[in-house]
Each structure stands twice: as C-alpha cells, then as structure tokens.
C-alpha positions in Angstrom: 29.1 -18.9 13.5 32.9 -19.2 13.9 35.1 -17.4 16.3 37.0 -15.2 13.8 34.2 -12.8 12.7 35.2 -9.2 13.5 33.3 -5.9 13.8 35.4 -4.7 10.9 33.9 -7.4 8.7 30.4 -6.4 9.8 31.1 -2.8 9.1 32.4 -3.7 5.6 29.3 -5.9 4.9 26.8 -3.3 6.0 28.5 -0.6 4.0 28.3 -2.8 0.9 24.6 -3.5 1.7 23.9 0.2 1.9 25.9 1.2 -1.2 24.9 -1.8 -3.4 28.3 -1.5 -5.1 31.6 -2.9 -4.0 33.5 0.0 -5.6 31.4 2.7 -3.9 31.6 0.8 -0.6 35.4 0.6 -0.9 35.6 4.3 -1.5 33.4 5.1 1.5 35.5 2.8 3.7 38.8 4.3 2.3 40.2 0.9 1.3 41.0 -0.8 -2.0 38.4 -3.0 -3.6 40.3 -6.3 -3.6 40.7 -6.4 0.2 37.1 -5.6 0.7 36.0 -8.4 -1.7 38.3 -10.7 0.1 36.9 -9.9 3.6 33.3 -10.4 2.2 34.3 -13.8 0.8 35.8 -14.8 4.2 32.6 -13.8 5.9 30.4 -15.8 3.6 32.7 -18.8 3.9 32.6 -18.6 7.7 28.8 -18.4 7.7 28.4 -21.0 5.0 25.8 -19.0 3.2 25.6 -16.6 0.3 24.9 -13.0 1.5 25.4 -11.1 -1.7 24.4 -11.7 -5.3 27.0 -10.1 -7.6 25.9 -8.7 -10.9 27.2 -6.4 -13.7 25.5 -3.4 -12.2 26.2 -4.0 -8.5 25.2 -6.3 -5.7 21.9 -7.4 -4.2 21.3 -8.9 -0.8 20.0 -12.5 -0.7 17.3 -13.3 1.9 20.0 -14.5 4.2 21.9 -11.3 3.5 18.9 -9.1 4.4 18.5 -10.9 7.8 22.2 -10.8 8.5 22.4 -7.1 7.6 19.7 -6.2 10.2 21.5 -8.2 12.9 24.9 -6.8 11.9 23.6 -3.3 12.2 22.2 -4.1 15.7 25.6 -5.5 16.7 27.5 -2.4 15.5 25.0 -0.2 17.3 25.5 -2.1 20.5 29.3 -2.0 20.1 29.1 1.8 19.7 27.0 2.0 22.8 29.5 -0.1 24.8 32.3 2.3 23.7 30.2 5.3 24.8 29.7 3.7 28.2 33.3 2.9 28.7 34.4 6.4 27.6 31.9 8.1 29.8 32.9 6.2 32.9 34.5 8.7 35.3 34.4 11.5 32.8 31.3 13.2 34.2 29.6 15.6 31.9 31.3 14.9 28.6 30.5 12.7 25.6 27.4 11.5 23.8 24.0 10.5 25.4 21.9 8.3 23.2 18.2 8.6 23.8 15.2 6.9 22.3 12.1 9.1 22.3 8.5 8.8 21.2 7.0 11.4 18.9 4.5 12.6 21.6 7.2 13.5 24.1 8.2 16.8 22.5 5.9 18.8 24.8 7.7 17.4 27.9 11.3 16.5 26.7 13.5 18.5 26.4 12.5 20.7 29.3 14.1 24.1 30.0 16.4 22.6 32.6 18.1 20.6 29.9 18.8 23.6 27.8 20.5 25.3 30.7 22.5 22.1 31.2 23.8 22.2 27.6 25.0 25.8 28.1 27.0 24.8 31.2 28.4 21.6 29.5 28.7 22.4 25.7 30.8 19.3 25.1 27.7 17.1 25.7 26.0 15.8 22.5 22.6 14.2 22.3 21.8 11.4 19.8 18.0 10.9 19.4 16.5 7.7 18.1 12.8 8.1 17.3 10.1 5.4 17.3 7.0 4.3 19.1 7.1 3.0 22.7 7.6 -0.6 21.6 10.5 0.3 19.3 12.1 2.4 22.1 11.9 -0.5 24.5 13.5 -2.9 22.0 16.4 -0.4 21.4 16.9 -0.2 25.1 17.0 -3.9 25.6 19.5 -4.3 22.8 21.8 -1.6 24.2 21.4 0.7 21.3 20.3 3.6 23.5 21.2 4.7 27.0 17.7 5.9 28.1 14.2 5.7 26.7 11.6 8.5 26.8 8.3 6.7 26.5 4.6 7.3 27.3 2.2 5.3 29.4 0.8 2.7 29.3 3.7 0.3 29.1 5.1 -2.6 31.3 6.9 -0.3 33.7 7.8 -3.1 36.2 10.5 -4.2 33.7 12.5 -1.0 34.1 13.7 1.7 36.4 11.3 4.5 35.6 11.1 8.2 36.4 7.6 9.5 35.6 6.4 13.0 34.7 3.5 14.5 36.4 0.2 13.2 35.0 -1.3 15.2 32.2 -4.9 15.1 30.7 -5.8 14.1 27.2 -7.0 16.8 24.9 -9.4 16.9 21.9 -8.6 19.0 18.8 -10.7 19.7 15.8 -11.7 22.3 13.2 -13.9 25.2 14.0 -16.7 23.7 11.9 -17.5 21.3 14.7 -19.1 22.4 18.0 -17.0 20.9 20.8 -17.3 21.7 24.5 -16.4 25.0 26.1 -13.8 26.7 28.2 -14.0 24.1 30.9 -13.3 21.3 28.4 -15.3 18.6 26.7 -17.1 15.6 28.1 -17.0 12.0 27.0 -20.7 12.2 26.2 -20.1 14.9 23.7 -17.1 13.1 22.2 -19.2 10.0 21.7 -21.2 12.0 19.1 -18.1 12.7 16.9 -15.8 10.6 14.7 -12.6 10.2 16.6 -9.0 10.0 15.5 -6.7 8.0 17.8 -3.1 7.3 18.3 -3.1 3.5 18.6 -1.2 3.6 21.9 -4.3 4.9 23.6 -6.9 2.8 21.8 -7.3 0.3 24.7 -7.5 3.0 27.3 -10.1 5.0 25.4 -12.2 1.9 24.5 -12.3 0.8 28.2 -13.1 4.3 29.3 -16.0 4.8 26.9 -17.3 1.3 27.7 -17.2 1.9 31.4 -19.6 4.9 30.8 -21.8 2.9 28.4 -21.0 5.3 25.6 -20.6 4.5 21.9 -17.2 5.0 20.3 -16.9 6.1 16.7 -13.3 5.7 15.5 -12.7 7.0 12.0 -8.9 6.7 12.0 -6.3 4.7 14.0 -2.6 5.6 13.5 0.8 5.2 15.1 1.9 8.8 15.6 0.4 11.7 17.6 1.4 14.0 14.7 -0.8 11.9 12.3 -3.7 12.3 14.7 -3.2 16.0 14.7 -2.9 16.2 10.9 -6.1 14.2 10.2 -8.0 16.4 12.8 -6.6 19.5 11.2 -7.9 18.3 7.8 -11.4 18.0 9.1 -11.8 14.2 9.4 -12.9 14.3 13.0 -11.8 15.0 16.5 -8.2 14.0 17.4 -7.4 12.8 20.9 -3.8 13.3 22.0 -1.8 14.3 25.1 -2.3 17.9 26.1 1.4 18.7 26.2 1.7 17.8 22.5 -0.4 20.8 21.6 2.4 23.1 22.9 4.6 21.6 20.1 2.0 21.5 17.3 0.8 25.0 17.9 -2.8 24.4 16.6 -3.6 27.9 15.4 -7.2 28.3 14.3 -8.3 25.0 15.7 -10.6 24.1 18.7 -8.6 22.5 21.5 -10.4 21.2 24.6 -9.2 19.3 27.7 -11.2 16.1 28.1 -13.1 16.0 31.4 -12.3 12.5 32.5 -9.9 11.4 35.3 -9.2 8.1 33.6 -7.9 9.7 30.4 -4.5 10.8 31.6 -1.0 9.9 30.5 2.6 10.3 31.6 6.0 10.6 30.0 8.6 8.4 31.6 12.4 8.2 31.3 13.3 4.5 31.6 16.5 2.4 31.7 17.2 -1.3 32.2 17.4 -2.7 35.7 20.9 -3.8 36.7 22.6 -1.8 33.9 25.3 0.8 34.6 24.0 4.3 34.2 26.7 6.8 33.2 27.1 10.1 35.1 25.7 11.9 32.0 22.6 9.7 31.8 22.1 10.1 35.5 22.3 13.8 35.1 19.6 13.7 32.4 17.3 11.8 34.7 17.9 14.3 37.5 17.1 17.2 35.1 13.9 15.4 34.0 12.9 14.9 37.7 13.5 18.5 38.6 11.8 19.9 35.5 8.7 17.8 34.9 9.1 14.7 37.0 7.0 13.4 39.9 9.7 13.0 42.5 8.0 10.2 44.5 8.0 8.1 41.3 11.7 8.6 40.4 14.4 6.3 41.7 
C-alpha cells in the first residue's frame, strides 16, 4: 500500500460498494460523478488490484474488493472513534459514547442510574453496537467502540473489567411441562427435559451436568438469548438463560424457575482495553454501572 491513500478515498469506495452504482454514490456523497470515478481509479492503481467490476447496470465488487471493503469500513470506524476520543478530552459530559452490548445484557444495562444521568446531561448520545461477546471484544480491540458490555465467561485478564453482581440462571418453558416449584428447579429435573441453550453457556452447562453424573439432552443450540426464549415459548423444550433477561422478555403465561445450582451463575461486565485512554464520559458510564448493578470490589 502506498502512502497517499486517504480516508476520503476509503469513504468514496465504501459508498460505491453500498450503492452499487457510481451515479447513486456520487449523489449520496454530494460530488460529481467524474471526480468520484477518478478517485476510485487512483485507489485501484495504488493498490495494483481491481476492486470493482463495471457493468451497464452498475458495479460489483471483486473478491479483492469485498475484502478491502470490510477493512476500509473498519478503518473508517476506528477513525471516527479517534475523533470522538479527541473531542471528548476535557469536555466532560458531552458527546457520543459508543458501546458494544450483548443481547442478554438488557436486563442489567441500562440501569436506572443511567437514565437519571441522561436527564442531567441531555447532550450525551449513546451509540450501541450489538453482537455476541466475541464480536464485542473484536470491536473493542479495533477501536470501534469505547466500552464493551459482555457476559461471563470470557478471558477477563485481557481487559479492565467492572463486573455486575452474580445472577443465577433460569429455566423457562410452556405450562404443558411440569417444572420445579416456587423454590426453583433442580439439575436432576432438568436432565429429564430437552434443553434449549445459548451457545455461550454450553461449556459451563455441560461441565455442570457432567460433574453431577447427569445426562444432558440438548435439543437446540443458538447464538442469542432471545432465540433461546423464542424456541422455549414455542414448546420445543426448556430454555436456559440469565435470570435478568426475563425482566426484558416478560414471559407472560410461561413457567419460569430459578435453577438451584451454585455453579450455574453468570455476570455482566463492562470492559475496556488496558492502557487505553478512557474519556470522562466513558468513566462516568463505568461509575454508574458500578453504583447501579456492579460488584464494587471487582471494579477498577
């Protein structure tokens, strides 16, 4: 790669890739078509590879173009993050806070303290990027987000972490199944039902059942707590998910039981990279998490 490539060229290219037409991209960028085509030609010449295949009905990305487009978008996201950090330095409670959050965090984050904060500082805006824990960690490492909101288990030693108080796992199913009582449900009883699991917890659940010498009947593995809930609601089996998630899903008419097992617990954590500058706004978010749902001795 040469030394003359600019963010403007990357923005031009990704816009063309999204629009699939030079004319439409030029209109979106508020420039004329010839300068846009010229910049794309310069970019391809500098890279020494064809990025776009031109045709009578528009353009298509080559294989190299597909790869370059993904990288270009990541670079633009990181540049935007750098601008946010620079603008937030010394400004205190103004600006944009970019947060990556897993789907199962909704019962914990945002907490009431954060709502009160936005009323006191109405100029603050949150940008939420959603994904699983691995995707959130990748976004954090690439500088796309300021903070990650993830759920255990993950490799916590790689980050500064502020953990929530531990919460038990819960079982949810339709009324047609007999499942536990007011005090919860045991592993022994769960072993007699087909289970629906969020893949993040598969290892923990397998180890826990194996330690008790109990069989494990998994009828569905998935990548989202909401999918676990949906399949349980449709009668496929017993869904296992964090207890706090039920406060968001509002499972009216379903049977919900806390699982009676000390090993089947999980925590939400706010994480950020070690050695990276944390803006006053991001630090305030961590403080609110700590005061609202955090476990103080586990928060730096």
